[in-house]
Each structure stands twice: as C-alpha cells, then as structure tokens.
Tab-separated table of C-alpha atoms and ligand atoms in Angstrom:
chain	number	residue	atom	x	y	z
A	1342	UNK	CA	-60.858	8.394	-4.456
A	1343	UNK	CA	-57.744	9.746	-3.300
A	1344	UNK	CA	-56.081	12.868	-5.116
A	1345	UNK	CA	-53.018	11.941	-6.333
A	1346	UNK	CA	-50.007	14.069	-5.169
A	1347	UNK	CA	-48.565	16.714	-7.049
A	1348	UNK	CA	-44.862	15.294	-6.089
A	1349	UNK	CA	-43.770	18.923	-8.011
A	1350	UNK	CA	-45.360	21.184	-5.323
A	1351	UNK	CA	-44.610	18.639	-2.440
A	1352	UNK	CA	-40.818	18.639	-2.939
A	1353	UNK	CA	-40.481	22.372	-3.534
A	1354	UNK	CA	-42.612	22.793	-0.765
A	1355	UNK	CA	-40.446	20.599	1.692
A	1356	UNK	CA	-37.317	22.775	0.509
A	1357	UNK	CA	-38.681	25.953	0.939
A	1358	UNK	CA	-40.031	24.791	4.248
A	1359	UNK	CA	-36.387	23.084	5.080
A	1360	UNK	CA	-34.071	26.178	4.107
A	1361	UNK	CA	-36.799	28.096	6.427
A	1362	UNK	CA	-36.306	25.889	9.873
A	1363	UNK	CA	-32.603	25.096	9.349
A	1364	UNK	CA	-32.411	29.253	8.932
A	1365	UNK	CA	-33.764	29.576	11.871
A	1366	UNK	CA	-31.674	27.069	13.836
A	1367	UNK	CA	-28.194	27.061	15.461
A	1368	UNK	CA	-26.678	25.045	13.204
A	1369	UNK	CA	-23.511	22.738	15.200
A	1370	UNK	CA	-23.410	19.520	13.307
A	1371	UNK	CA	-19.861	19.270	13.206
A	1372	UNK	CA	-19.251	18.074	10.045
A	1373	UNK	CA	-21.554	20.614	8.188
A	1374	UNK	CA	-21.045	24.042	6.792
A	1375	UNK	CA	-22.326	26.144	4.451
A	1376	UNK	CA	-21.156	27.309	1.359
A	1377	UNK	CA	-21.198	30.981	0.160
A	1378	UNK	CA	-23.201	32.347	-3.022
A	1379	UNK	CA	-20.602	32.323	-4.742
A	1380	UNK	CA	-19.931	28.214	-4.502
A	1381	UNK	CA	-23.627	27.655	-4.769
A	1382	UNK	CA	-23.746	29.638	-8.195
A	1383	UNK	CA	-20.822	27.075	-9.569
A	1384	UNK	CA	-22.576	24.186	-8.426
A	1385	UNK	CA	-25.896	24.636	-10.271
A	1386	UNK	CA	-23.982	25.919	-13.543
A	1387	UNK	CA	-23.648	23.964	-16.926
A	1388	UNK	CA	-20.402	21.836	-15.459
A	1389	UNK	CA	-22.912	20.026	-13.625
A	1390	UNK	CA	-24.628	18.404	-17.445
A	1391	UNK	CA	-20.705	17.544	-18.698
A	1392	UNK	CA	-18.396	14.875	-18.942
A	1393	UNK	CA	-14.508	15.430	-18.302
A	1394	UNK	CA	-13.031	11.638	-17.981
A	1395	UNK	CA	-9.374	12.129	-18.588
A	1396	UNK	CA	-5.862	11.569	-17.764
A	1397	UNK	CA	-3.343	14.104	-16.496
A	1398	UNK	CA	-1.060	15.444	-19.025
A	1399	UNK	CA	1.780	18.124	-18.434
A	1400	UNK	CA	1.812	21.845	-17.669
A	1401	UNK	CA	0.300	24.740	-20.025
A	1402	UNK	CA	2.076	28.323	-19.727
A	1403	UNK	CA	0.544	29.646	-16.792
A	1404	UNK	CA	2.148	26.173	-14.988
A	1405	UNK	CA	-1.449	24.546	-14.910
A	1406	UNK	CA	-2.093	21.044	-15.414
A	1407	UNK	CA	-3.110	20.065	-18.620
A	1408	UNK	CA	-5.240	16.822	-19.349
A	1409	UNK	CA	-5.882	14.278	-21.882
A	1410	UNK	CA	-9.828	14.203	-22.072
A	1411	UNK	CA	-11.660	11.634	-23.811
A	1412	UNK	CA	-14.298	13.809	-24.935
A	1413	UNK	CA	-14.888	17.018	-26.110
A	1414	UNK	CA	-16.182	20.033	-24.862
A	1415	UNK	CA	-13.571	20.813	-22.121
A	1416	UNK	CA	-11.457	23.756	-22.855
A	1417	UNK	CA	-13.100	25.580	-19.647
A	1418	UNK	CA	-13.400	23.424	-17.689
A	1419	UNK	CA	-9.275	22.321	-17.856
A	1420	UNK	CA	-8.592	25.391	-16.877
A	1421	UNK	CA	-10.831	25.071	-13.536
A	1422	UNK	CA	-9.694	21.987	-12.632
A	1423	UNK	CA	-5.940	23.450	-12.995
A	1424	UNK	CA	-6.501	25.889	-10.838
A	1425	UNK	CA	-8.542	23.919	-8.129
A	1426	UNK	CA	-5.436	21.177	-8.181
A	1427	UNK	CA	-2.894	24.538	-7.791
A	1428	UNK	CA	-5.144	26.150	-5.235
A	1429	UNK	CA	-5.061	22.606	-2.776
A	1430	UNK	CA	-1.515	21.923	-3.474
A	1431	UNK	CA	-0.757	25.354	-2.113
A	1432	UNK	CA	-3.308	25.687	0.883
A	1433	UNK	CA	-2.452	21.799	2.140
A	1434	UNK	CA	1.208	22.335	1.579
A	1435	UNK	CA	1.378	19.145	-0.981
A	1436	UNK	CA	3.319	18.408	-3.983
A	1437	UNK	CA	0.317	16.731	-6.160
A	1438	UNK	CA	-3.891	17.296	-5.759
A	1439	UNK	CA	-6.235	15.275	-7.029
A	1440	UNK	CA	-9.905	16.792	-7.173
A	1441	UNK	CA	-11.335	13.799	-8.524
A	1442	UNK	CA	-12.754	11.946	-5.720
A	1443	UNK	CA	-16.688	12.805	-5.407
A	1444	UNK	CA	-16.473	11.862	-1.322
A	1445	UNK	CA	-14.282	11.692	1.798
A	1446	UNK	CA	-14.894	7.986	1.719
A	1447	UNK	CA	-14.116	7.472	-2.187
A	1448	UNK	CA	-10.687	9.591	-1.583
A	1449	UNK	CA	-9.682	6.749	1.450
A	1450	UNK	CA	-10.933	4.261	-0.828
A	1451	UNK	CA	-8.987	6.007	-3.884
A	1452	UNK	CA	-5.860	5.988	-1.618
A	1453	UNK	CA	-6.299	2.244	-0.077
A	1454	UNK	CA	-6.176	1.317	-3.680
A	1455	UNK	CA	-3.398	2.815	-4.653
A	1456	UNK	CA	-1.037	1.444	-1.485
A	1457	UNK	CA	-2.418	-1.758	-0.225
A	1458	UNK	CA	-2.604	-5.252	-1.623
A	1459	UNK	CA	-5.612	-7.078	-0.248
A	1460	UNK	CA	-5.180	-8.678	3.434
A	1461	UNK	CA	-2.830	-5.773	3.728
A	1462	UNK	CA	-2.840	-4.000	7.427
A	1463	UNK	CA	-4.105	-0.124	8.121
A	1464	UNK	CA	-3.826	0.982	11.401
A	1465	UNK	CA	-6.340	3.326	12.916
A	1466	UNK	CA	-8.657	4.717	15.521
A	1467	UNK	CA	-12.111	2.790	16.568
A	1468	UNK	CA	-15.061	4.646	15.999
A	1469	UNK	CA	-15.528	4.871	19.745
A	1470	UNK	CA	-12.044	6.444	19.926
A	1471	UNK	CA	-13.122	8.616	17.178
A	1472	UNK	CA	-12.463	6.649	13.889
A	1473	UNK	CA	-14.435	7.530	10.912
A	1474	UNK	CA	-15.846	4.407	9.446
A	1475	UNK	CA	-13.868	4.600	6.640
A	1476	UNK	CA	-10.686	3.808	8.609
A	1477	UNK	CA	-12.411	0.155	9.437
A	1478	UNK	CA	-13.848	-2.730	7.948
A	1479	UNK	CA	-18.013	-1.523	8.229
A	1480	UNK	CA	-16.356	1.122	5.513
A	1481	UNK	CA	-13.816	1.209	2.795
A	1482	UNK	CA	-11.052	-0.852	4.901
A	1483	UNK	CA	-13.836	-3.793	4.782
A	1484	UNK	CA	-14.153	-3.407	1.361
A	1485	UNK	CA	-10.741	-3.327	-0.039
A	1486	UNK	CA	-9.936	-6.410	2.241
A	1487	UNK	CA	-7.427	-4.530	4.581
A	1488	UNK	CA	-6.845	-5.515	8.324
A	1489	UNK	CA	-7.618	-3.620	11.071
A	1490	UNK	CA	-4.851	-2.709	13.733
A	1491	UNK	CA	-6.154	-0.309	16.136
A	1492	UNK	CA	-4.096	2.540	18.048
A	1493	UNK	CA	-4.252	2.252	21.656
A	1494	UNK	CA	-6.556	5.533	22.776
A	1495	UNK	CA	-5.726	7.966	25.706
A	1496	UNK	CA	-9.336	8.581	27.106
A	1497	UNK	CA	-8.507	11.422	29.014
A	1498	UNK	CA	-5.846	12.986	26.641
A	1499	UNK	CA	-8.480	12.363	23.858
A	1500	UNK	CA	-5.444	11.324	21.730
A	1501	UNK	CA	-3.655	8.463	20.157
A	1502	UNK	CA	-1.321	7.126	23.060
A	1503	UNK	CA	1.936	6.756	20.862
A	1504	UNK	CA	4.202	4.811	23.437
A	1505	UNK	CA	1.156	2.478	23.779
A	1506	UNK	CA	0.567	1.853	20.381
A	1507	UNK	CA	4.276	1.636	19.744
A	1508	UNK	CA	4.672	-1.736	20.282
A	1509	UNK	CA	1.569	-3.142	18.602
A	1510	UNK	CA	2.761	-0.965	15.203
A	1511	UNK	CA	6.198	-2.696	15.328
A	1512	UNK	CA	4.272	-6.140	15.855
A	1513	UNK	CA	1.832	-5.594	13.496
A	1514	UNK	CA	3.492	-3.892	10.458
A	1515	UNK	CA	0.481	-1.595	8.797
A	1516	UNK	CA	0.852	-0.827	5.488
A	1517	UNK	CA	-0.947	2.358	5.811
A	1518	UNK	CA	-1.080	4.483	9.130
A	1519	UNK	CA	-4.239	6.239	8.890
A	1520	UNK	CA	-4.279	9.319	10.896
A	1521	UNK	CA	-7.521	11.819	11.459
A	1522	UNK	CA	-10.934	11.317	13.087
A	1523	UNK	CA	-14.478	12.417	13.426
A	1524	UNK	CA	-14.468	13.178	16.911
A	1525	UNK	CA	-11.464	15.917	16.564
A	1526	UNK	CA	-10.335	17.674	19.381
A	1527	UNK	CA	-6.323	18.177	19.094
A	1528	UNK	CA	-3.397	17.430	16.802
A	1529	UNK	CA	-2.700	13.992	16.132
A	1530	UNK	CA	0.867	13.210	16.759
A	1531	UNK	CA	2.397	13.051	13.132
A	1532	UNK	CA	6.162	13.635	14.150
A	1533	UNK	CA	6.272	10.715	16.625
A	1534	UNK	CA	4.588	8.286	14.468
A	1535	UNK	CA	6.445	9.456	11.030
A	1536	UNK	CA	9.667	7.483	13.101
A	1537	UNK	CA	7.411	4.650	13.415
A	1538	UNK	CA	6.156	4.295	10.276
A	1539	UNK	CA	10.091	4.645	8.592
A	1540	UNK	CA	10.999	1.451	10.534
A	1541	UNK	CA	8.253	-0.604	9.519
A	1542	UNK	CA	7.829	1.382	5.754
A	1543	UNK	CA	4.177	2.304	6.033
A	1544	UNK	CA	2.982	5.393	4.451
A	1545	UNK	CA	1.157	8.209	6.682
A	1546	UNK	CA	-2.481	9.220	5.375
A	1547	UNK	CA	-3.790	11.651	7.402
A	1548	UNK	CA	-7.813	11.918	6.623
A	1549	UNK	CA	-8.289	16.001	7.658
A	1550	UNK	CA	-11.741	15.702	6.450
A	1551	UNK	CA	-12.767	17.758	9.483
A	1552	UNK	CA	-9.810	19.776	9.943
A	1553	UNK	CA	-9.245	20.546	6.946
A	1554	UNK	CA	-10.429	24.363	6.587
A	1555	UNK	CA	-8.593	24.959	10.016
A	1556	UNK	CA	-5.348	23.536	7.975
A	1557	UNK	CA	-6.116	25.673	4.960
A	1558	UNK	CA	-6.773	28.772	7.142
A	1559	UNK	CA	-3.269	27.921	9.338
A	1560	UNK	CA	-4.397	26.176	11.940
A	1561	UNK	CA	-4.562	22.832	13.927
A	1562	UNK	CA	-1.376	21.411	12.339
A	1563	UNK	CA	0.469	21.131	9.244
A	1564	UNK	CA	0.315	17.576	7.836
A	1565	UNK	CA	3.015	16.759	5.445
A	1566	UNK	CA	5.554	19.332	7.258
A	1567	UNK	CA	4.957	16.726	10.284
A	1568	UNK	CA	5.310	13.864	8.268
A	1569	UNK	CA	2.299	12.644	6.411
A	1570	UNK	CA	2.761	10.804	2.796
A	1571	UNK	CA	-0.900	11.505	1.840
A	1572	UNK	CA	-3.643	13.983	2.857
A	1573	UNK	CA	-7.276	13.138	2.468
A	1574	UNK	CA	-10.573	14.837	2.708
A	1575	UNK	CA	-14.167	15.611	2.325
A	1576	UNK	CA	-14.472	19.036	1.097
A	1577	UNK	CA	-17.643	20.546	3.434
A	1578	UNK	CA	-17.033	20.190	6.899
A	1579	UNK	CA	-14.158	23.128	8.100
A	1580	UNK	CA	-13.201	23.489	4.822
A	1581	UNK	CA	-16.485	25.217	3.317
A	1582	UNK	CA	-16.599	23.891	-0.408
A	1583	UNK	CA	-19.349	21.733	-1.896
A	1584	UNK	CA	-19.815	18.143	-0.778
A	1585	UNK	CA	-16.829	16.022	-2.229
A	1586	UNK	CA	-13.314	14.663	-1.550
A	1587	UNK	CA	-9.910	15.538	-2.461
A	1588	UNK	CA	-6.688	13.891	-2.278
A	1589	UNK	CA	-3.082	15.608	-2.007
A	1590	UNK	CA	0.080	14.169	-1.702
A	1591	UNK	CA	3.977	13.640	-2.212
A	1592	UNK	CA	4.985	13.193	-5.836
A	1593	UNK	CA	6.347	9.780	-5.865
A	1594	UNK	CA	2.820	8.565	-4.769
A	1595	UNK	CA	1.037	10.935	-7.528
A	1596	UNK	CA	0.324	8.670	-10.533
A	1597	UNK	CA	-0.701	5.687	-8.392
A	1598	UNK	CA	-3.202	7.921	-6.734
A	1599	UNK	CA	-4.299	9.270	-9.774
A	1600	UNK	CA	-5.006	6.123	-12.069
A	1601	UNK	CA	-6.746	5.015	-9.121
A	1602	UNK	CA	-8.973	8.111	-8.586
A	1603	UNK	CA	-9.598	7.803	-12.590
A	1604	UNK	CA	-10.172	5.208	-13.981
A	1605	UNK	CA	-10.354	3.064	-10.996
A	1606	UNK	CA	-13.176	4.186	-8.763
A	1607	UNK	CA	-14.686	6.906	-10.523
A	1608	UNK	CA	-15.937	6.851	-14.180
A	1609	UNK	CA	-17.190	10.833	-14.507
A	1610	UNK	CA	-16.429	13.022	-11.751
A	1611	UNK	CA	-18.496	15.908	-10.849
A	1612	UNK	CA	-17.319	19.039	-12.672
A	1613	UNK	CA	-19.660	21.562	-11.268
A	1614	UNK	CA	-18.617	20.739	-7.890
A	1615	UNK	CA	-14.712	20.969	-9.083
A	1616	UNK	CA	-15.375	24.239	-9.795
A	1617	UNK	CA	-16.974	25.578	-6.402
A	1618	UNK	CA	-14.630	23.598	-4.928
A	1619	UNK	CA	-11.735	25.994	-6.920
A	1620	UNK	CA	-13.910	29.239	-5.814
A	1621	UNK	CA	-14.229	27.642	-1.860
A	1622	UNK	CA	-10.227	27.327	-2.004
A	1623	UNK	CA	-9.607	30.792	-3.258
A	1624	UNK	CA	-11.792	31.887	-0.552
A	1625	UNK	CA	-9.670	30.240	1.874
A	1626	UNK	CA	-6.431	31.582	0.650
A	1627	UNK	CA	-7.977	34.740	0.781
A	1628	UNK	CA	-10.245	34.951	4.114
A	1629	UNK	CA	-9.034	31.279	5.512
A	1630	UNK	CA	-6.743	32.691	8.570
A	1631	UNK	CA	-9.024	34.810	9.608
A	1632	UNK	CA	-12.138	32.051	9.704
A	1633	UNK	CA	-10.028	29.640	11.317
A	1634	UNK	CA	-8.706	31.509	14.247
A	1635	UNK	CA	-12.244	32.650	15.057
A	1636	UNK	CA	-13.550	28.648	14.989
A	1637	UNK	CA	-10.982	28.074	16.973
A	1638	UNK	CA	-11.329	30.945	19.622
A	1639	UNK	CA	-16.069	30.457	19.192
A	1640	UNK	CA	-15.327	26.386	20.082
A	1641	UNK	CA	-12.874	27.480	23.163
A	1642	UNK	CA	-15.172	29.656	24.557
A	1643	UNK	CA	-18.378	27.606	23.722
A	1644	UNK	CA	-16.634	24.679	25.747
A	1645	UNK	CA	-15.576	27.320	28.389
A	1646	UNK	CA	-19.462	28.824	28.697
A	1647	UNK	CA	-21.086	24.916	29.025
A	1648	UNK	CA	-18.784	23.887	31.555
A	1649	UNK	CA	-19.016	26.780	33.654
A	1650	UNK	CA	-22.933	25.848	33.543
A	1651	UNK	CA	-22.650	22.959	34.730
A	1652	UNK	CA	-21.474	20.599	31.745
A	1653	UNK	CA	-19.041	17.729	31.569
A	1654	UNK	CA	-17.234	19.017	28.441
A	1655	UNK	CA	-14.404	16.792	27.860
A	1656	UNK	CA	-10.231	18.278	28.418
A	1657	UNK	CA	-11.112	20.878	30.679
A	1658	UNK	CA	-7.275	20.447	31.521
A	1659	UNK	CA	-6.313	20.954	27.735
A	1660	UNK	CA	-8.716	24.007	27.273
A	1661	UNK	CA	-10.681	21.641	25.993
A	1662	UNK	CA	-10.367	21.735	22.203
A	1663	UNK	CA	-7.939	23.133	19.451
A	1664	UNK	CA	-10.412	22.516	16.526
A	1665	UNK	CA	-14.070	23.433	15.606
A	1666	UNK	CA	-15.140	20.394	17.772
A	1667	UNK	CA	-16.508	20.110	21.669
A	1668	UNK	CA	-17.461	16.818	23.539
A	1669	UNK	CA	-19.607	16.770	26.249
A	1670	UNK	CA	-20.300	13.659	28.196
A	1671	UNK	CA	-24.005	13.786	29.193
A	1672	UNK	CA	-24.138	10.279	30.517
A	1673	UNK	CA	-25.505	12.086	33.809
A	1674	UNK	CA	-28.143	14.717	32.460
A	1675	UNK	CA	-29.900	12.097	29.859
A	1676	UNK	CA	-27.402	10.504	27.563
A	1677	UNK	CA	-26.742	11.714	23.776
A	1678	UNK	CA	-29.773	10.636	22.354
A	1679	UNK	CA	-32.370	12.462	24.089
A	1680	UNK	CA	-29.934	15.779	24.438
A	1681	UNK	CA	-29.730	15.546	20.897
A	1682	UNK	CA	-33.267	15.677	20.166
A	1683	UNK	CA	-34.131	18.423	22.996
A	1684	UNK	CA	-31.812	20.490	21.248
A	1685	UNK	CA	-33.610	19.865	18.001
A	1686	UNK	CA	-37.146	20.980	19.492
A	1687	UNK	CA	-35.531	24.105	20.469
A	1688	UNK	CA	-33.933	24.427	16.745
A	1689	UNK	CA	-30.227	23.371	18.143
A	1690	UNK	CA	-28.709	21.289	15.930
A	1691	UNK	CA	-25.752	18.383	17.298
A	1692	UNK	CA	-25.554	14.907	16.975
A	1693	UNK	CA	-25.323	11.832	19.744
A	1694	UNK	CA	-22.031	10.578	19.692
A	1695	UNK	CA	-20.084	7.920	20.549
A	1696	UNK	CA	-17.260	8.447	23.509
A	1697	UNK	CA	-13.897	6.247	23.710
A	1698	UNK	CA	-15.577	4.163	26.508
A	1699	UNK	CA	-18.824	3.104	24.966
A	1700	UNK	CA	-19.590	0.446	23.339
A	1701	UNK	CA	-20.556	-0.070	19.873
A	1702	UNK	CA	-24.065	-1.209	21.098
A	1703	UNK	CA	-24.289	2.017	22.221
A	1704	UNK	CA	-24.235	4.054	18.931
A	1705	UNK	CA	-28.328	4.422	19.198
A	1706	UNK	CA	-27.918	6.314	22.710
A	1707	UNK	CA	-23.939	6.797	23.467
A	1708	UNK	CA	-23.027	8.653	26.468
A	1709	UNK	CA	-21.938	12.020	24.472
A	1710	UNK	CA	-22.679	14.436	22.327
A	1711	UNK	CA	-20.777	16.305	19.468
A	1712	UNK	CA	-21.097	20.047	18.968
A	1713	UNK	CA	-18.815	22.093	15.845
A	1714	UNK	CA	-18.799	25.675	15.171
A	1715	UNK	CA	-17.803	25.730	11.921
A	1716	UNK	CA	-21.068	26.844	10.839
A	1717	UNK	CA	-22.069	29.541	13.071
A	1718	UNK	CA	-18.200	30.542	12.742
A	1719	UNK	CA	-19.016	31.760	9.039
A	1720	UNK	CA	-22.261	33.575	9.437
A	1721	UNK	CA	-20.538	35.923	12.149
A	1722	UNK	CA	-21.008	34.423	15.549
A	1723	UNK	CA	-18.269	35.326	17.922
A	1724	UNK	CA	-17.315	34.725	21.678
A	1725	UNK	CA	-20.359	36.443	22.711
A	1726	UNK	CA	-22.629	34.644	20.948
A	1727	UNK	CA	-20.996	31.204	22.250
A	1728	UNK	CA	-22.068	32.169	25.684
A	1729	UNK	CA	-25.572	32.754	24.997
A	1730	UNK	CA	-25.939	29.667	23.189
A	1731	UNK	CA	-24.221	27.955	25.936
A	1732	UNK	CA	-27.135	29.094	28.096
A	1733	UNK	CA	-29.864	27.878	25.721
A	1734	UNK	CA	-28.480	24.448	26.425
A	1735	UNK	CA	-28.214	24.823	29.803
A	1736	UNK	CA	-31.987	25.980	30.214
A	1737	UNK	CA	-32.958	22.689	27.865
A	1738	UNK	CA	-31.039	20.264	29.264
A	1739	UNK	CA	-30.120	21.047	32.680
A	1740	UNK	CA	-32.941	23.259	34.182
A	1741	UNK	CA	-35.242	21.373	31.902
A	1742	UNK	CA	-36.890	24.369	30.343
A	1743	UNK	CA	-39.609	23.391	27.748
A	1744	UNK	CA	-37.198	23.356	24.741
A	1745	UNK	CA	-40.613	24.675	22.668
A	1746	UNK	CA	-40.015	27.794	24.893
A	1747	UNK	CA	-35.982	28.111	24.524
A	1748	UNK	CA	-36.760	27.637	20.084
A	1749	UNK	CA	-38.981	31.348	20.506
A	1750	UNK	CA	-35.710	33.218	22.118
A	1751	UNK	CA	-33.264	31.091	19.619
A	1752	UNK	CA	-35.364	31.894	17.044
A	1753	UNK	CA	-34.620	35.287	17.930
A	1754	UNK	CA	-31.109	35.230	18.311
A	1755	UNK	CA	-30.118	33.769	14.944
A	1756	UNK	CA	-32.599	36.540	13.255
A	1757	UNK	CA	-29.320	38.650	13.245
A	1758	UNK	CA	-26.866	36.327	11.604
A	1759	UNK	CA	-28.041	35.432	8.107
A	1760	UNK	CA	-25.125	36.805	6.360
A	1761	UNK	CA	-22.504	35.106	4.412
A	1762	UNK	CA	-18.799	35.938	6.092
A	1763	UNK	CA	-14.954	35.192	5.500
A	1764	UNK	CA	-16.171	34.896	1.814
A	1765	UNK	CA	-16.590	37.083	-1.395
A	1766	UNK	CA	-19.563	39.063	-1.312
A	1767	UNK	CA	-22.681	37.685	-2.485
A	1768	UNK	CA	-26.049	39.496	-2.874
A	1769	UNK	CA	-27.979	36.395	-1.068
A	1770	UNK	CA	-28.560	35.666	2.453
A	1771	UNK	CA	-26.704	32.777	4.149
A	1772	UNK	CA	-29.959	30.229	4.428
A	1773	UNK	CA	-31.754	32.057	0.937
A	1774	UNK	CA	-32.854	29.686	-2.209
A	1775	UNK	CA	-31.079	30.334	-5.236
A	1776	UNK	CA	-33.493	30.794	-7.673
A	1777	UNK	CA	-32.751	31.082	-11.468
A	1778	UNK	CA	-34.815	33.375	-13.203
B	2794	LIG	N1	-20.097	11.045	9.558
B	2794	LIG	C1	-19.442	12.305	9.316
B	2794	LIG	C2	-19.247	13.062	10.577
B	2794	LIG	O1	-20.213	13.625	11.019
B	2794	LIG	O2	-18.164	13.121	11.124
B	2794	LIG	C3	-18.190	12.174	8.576
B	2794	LIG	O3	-18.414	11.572	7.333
C-alpha cells in the first residue's frame, strides 16, 4: 500500500526548498520585487484574522481619515489605514487614496465601475503593444461590458503615436483613456492626450502598476501634474509593498471611487496587507529617490552591456529605457520561449514576452523577452553588477554555454547580495523565512 503523504512536511518542504533556489537566482521578472522585513512582519500580524468593512468618515486631529466601521475591533487599525491613504496621496501627488482594492486588476475594475456605463468605450494599448489585460476585454474591460478602442502604437518609438491615434479618439469618443502598460519602457504622453480627452470629456486613468515605485521615488513622470484624473496600481512591482492595488485620484471623482471599491467589489479588504503597504510607502518617502535613480541607471546600463554583446535590445536610439524595464527581441537567437527557460536552468529569472508586431498566437513563444531590475535594484546590485549579468546571458544564449555551467558562477555571484537595501533595517536576510517563534 502506498504511504499516504504527510501534505505538512511536503509544503514546508517545497518553501524552504523555493526561498532556497529563488535566493540563489537573479531575480528580473519585471513585475516582481521583494519586500523588506519590515513589510513581511505586518503582513503575517493579527490584521491579517480581522474584519474592517467601512465607510469613510471625516478627519480626526492629526488630519487622518476617520471611518465608519461596521464592526468592532478597529481602533488600530483606523489609524493605519489613515496613514497609508496620507502616505499615497503624498508620494503619487493625488488629492484622495483608496487602499482598498486587494489587486491591480480589482483597482481598474474598481475605477471602470465608478466611470463607465456598460457598452461604454476605454481606449487603450493591445497587449502586443504592451497593454495589460486589464485594459481589454480577456480582463476587467470584458467584464464590465466596455468597448475596446485601441491607440495606434509607434513600434520603434515603443510609444503611443498621439497624432495617429488622434483621429480615432475624436471618432470614437472613450469614456475612459487608459494610460500605462506592462511592457514599460518610457513616459506615456499625458500632456498631449489630457487636450484630447477635454474635447471629447473622457477621464485619464493612468494604471502605474509598474512604474509606480519609480513615481513614488521621483522618477519616470508625474501623473496627475501631466494630466491624469485617476492613478491606479498594483502595489509589488517598482513600488515594493505587499501584493495589492491602490487607487488615487482627484477629489471630485473620490466618493464614486470609493463606494465602488467598498461595497461594490470588495466585501473585507485585507488589513494586514494595508498595513505593510503603509510601512512600504514610508519607506519610499524615506529611501524612494535614491532606489529609483539606481533602477533607472542598473536597467540603462543592463540594456547598454547586452547590446554591446551582441543583443537586439529594443531603443538603442532612446538609450533604450527610462524605467526598470528592457526588451530584447530574440527572434534571431531562439525566440522568447526557449531564452526564457535557458535563463531559468542557469537560475536567471525573465519572462517571454510579447513584442508590438506579434501576434496574439504567439503569446506561447513571442519573439521577445522582458527583463526588470527592480529586484536586484533593492538587494544592492549596481552598474557593475549589470555588466556581469549581461555576460551570463550572453554565454547562455549566444555562445550557447551549458546554462547548468553559467547557474555554478551565478550561483556565486548573487552569494554577495542577500541584504535588504533602500529600506529600514531589518535583522533578516533578503531571501530568509520568517519564522515565528
Ligand atoms: N502580468 C503582470 C506583469 O508581469 O506585467 C502584470 O499583472
């Protein structure tokens, strides 16, 4: 007879053995990051048993929000939420947060709700062109009943082509203008689009779900100064918080947002991520410039150190990236999927992605690949490092080095960067278990 499983021992096995290989891997999924101690200690605290349903109420002395909870219990916990709302508002440069949403997808979806009628049109990018499938109808524009109108993409600006699209807007009359992407690279052209959307009266949400630690730390660009109505996000990508989503916005849009955030789409949110999420943004305001500008500089010279060995990154002519995000087209040296999964046997995390002039059909093996530095960014890499990981690449995929060779040097290359940074200290190590005694 077979033994059954201890399912106890297997899972904390597979953790143990999971926190062990992703330590000892260069870590480039773009829209991952890690969180510091700190976060991780407010995630697995007692918010995460409690209830906090509620509406929003006025200000208490310290100019907090205050909230009318439904049940008891939340005295604490107000006070966190207060601060997290303050903290976003002041980092995103908004007049109203909302830390309700538990995802970047149930903030869009929050936000559709709020500003669209069904049939309704939102314009946006393709995923090809970038898109995150919440801006189209596989995602939360399919189920809210919105119609699609695409922006016309410049493949070799990587960027929406605004006189292009122009026309099509003016024809087409979105209600929303969704703004943002997955595949990042540069600034999205707010200002030029803000004139657009006055004549036809859509609303600007700009989805910084990648971009947004770069924004809180300074960087990339500053979306309601430019002309945005509404900012979205996830809260783990740039922006190094625990997994969730956040809305922010102009006033006059605030209580629409808000009754549709609670009690629309979300019954109980999730307090004990609130609360990281409040110690993540005081972080930021504290250590954010610093951590952005050295993403920023790590994905320049990463993109710099490929191409010089040999790889197509993308924008060459644009120094190839102002965010945490590179794009390399490997249609010639084995398309994205197989890349992707060379990497991995050599412990080099990226993902296959989709380029503006694939297909959709392509998504299993698309021509590109995505690499972020967000990640590596925080445990201390710098421009040096970029270039040696540059070279690992190179010997995988272009001099077609055993990649089970490359993981024994990469292995020991990362052994030096297992520490938290651009965070307040913590007594773990970046890729440790925290264990409760
Ligand atoms: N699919 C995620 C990304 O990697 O960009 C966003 O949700």
């Amino acid at each position: 007879m077979m033994e059954e499983m201890n399912y106890y021992d297997e899972v904390i096995n597979l953790i143990e053995r999971h926190h062990r290989w992703r330590g000892n891997c260069i870590n480039m999924i773009a829209s991952e990051n890690i969180t510091s101690i700190a976060v991780r200690e407010a995630i697995v605290s007692d918010f995460g048993h409690r209830y906090a349903e509620g509406l929003l109420g006025g200000r208490n002395e310290d100019g907090l929000r205050i909230f009318n909870r439904f049940y008891q219990g939340t005295k604490y916990f107000d006070k966190i939420e207060g601060i997290a709302m303050k903290l976003a508002e002041e980092l995103f440069e908004g007049e109203h947060a909302n830390v309700v949403p538990i995802s970047g997808v149930m903030a869009n979806l929050a936000v559709y709700n709020a500003l669209t009628k069904h049939n309704d049109k939102i314009s946006g990018l393709t995923v090809q062109a970038g898109g995150h499938i919440s801006h189209t109808r596989v995602s939360a524009v399919g189920v809210i009943g919105l119609r699609e109108v695409p922006y016309v993409f410049d493949n070799y600006e990587m960027n929406i082509d605004v006189d292009k699209s122009k026309s099509i807007l003016l024809r087409e009359k979105p209600r929303i203008m969704m703004l943002g992407a997955s595949l990042f690279l540069f600034p999205h052209p707010i200002k030029e689009l803000r004139e657009i959307a006055n004549e036809i009266d859509a609303y600007i949400v700009y989805d910084g779900a990648h971009v947004a630690g770069l924004i809180a730390g300074g960087r990339f660009q500053r979306p309601f100064k430019e002309g945005a109505d509404v900012f979205t996000s996830s809260t783990h990508k740039t922006f190094p918080g625990p997994q969730g989503g956040i809305i922010v916005c102009k006033k006059f849009l605030a209580d629409k947002i808000d009754n549709s955030a609670f009690p629309g789409l979300t019954s109980n949110h999730h307090l004990h991520h609130v609360a990281g999420l409040a110690i993540a943004l005081a972080e930021m305001k504290e250590f954010g410039r610093d951590y952005a500008n050295q993403i920023v500089k790590n994905a320049k010279s990463l993109a710099q150190g490929l191409y010089e060995l040999g790889f197509n990154v993308l924008c060459e002519h644009k120094d190839f990236t102002e965010s945490h995000q590179i794009a390399v087209d490997v249609s010639e040296v084995g398309r994205g999927k197989e890349v992707a999964e060379l990497c991995e046997r050599a412990n080099i995390i990226i993902n296959k992605n989709l380029l503006p002039w694939d297909s959709l059909n392509d998504a299993d093996n698309p021509s590109g690949i995505r690499i972020g530095v967000a990640e590596i960014t925080r445990i201390g890499m710098k421009e040096s490092e970029m270039k040696e990981i540059a070279e690992f690449m190179m010997r995988i995929i272009i001099k077609r080095e055993n990649p089970d060779n490359v993981r024994e040097d990469v292995i020991d290359f990362k052994k030096e960067f297992n520490e938290i940074h651009y965070c307040y200290q913590s007594r773990s190590g970046a890729y440790d278990i925290i264990r409760i005694e």
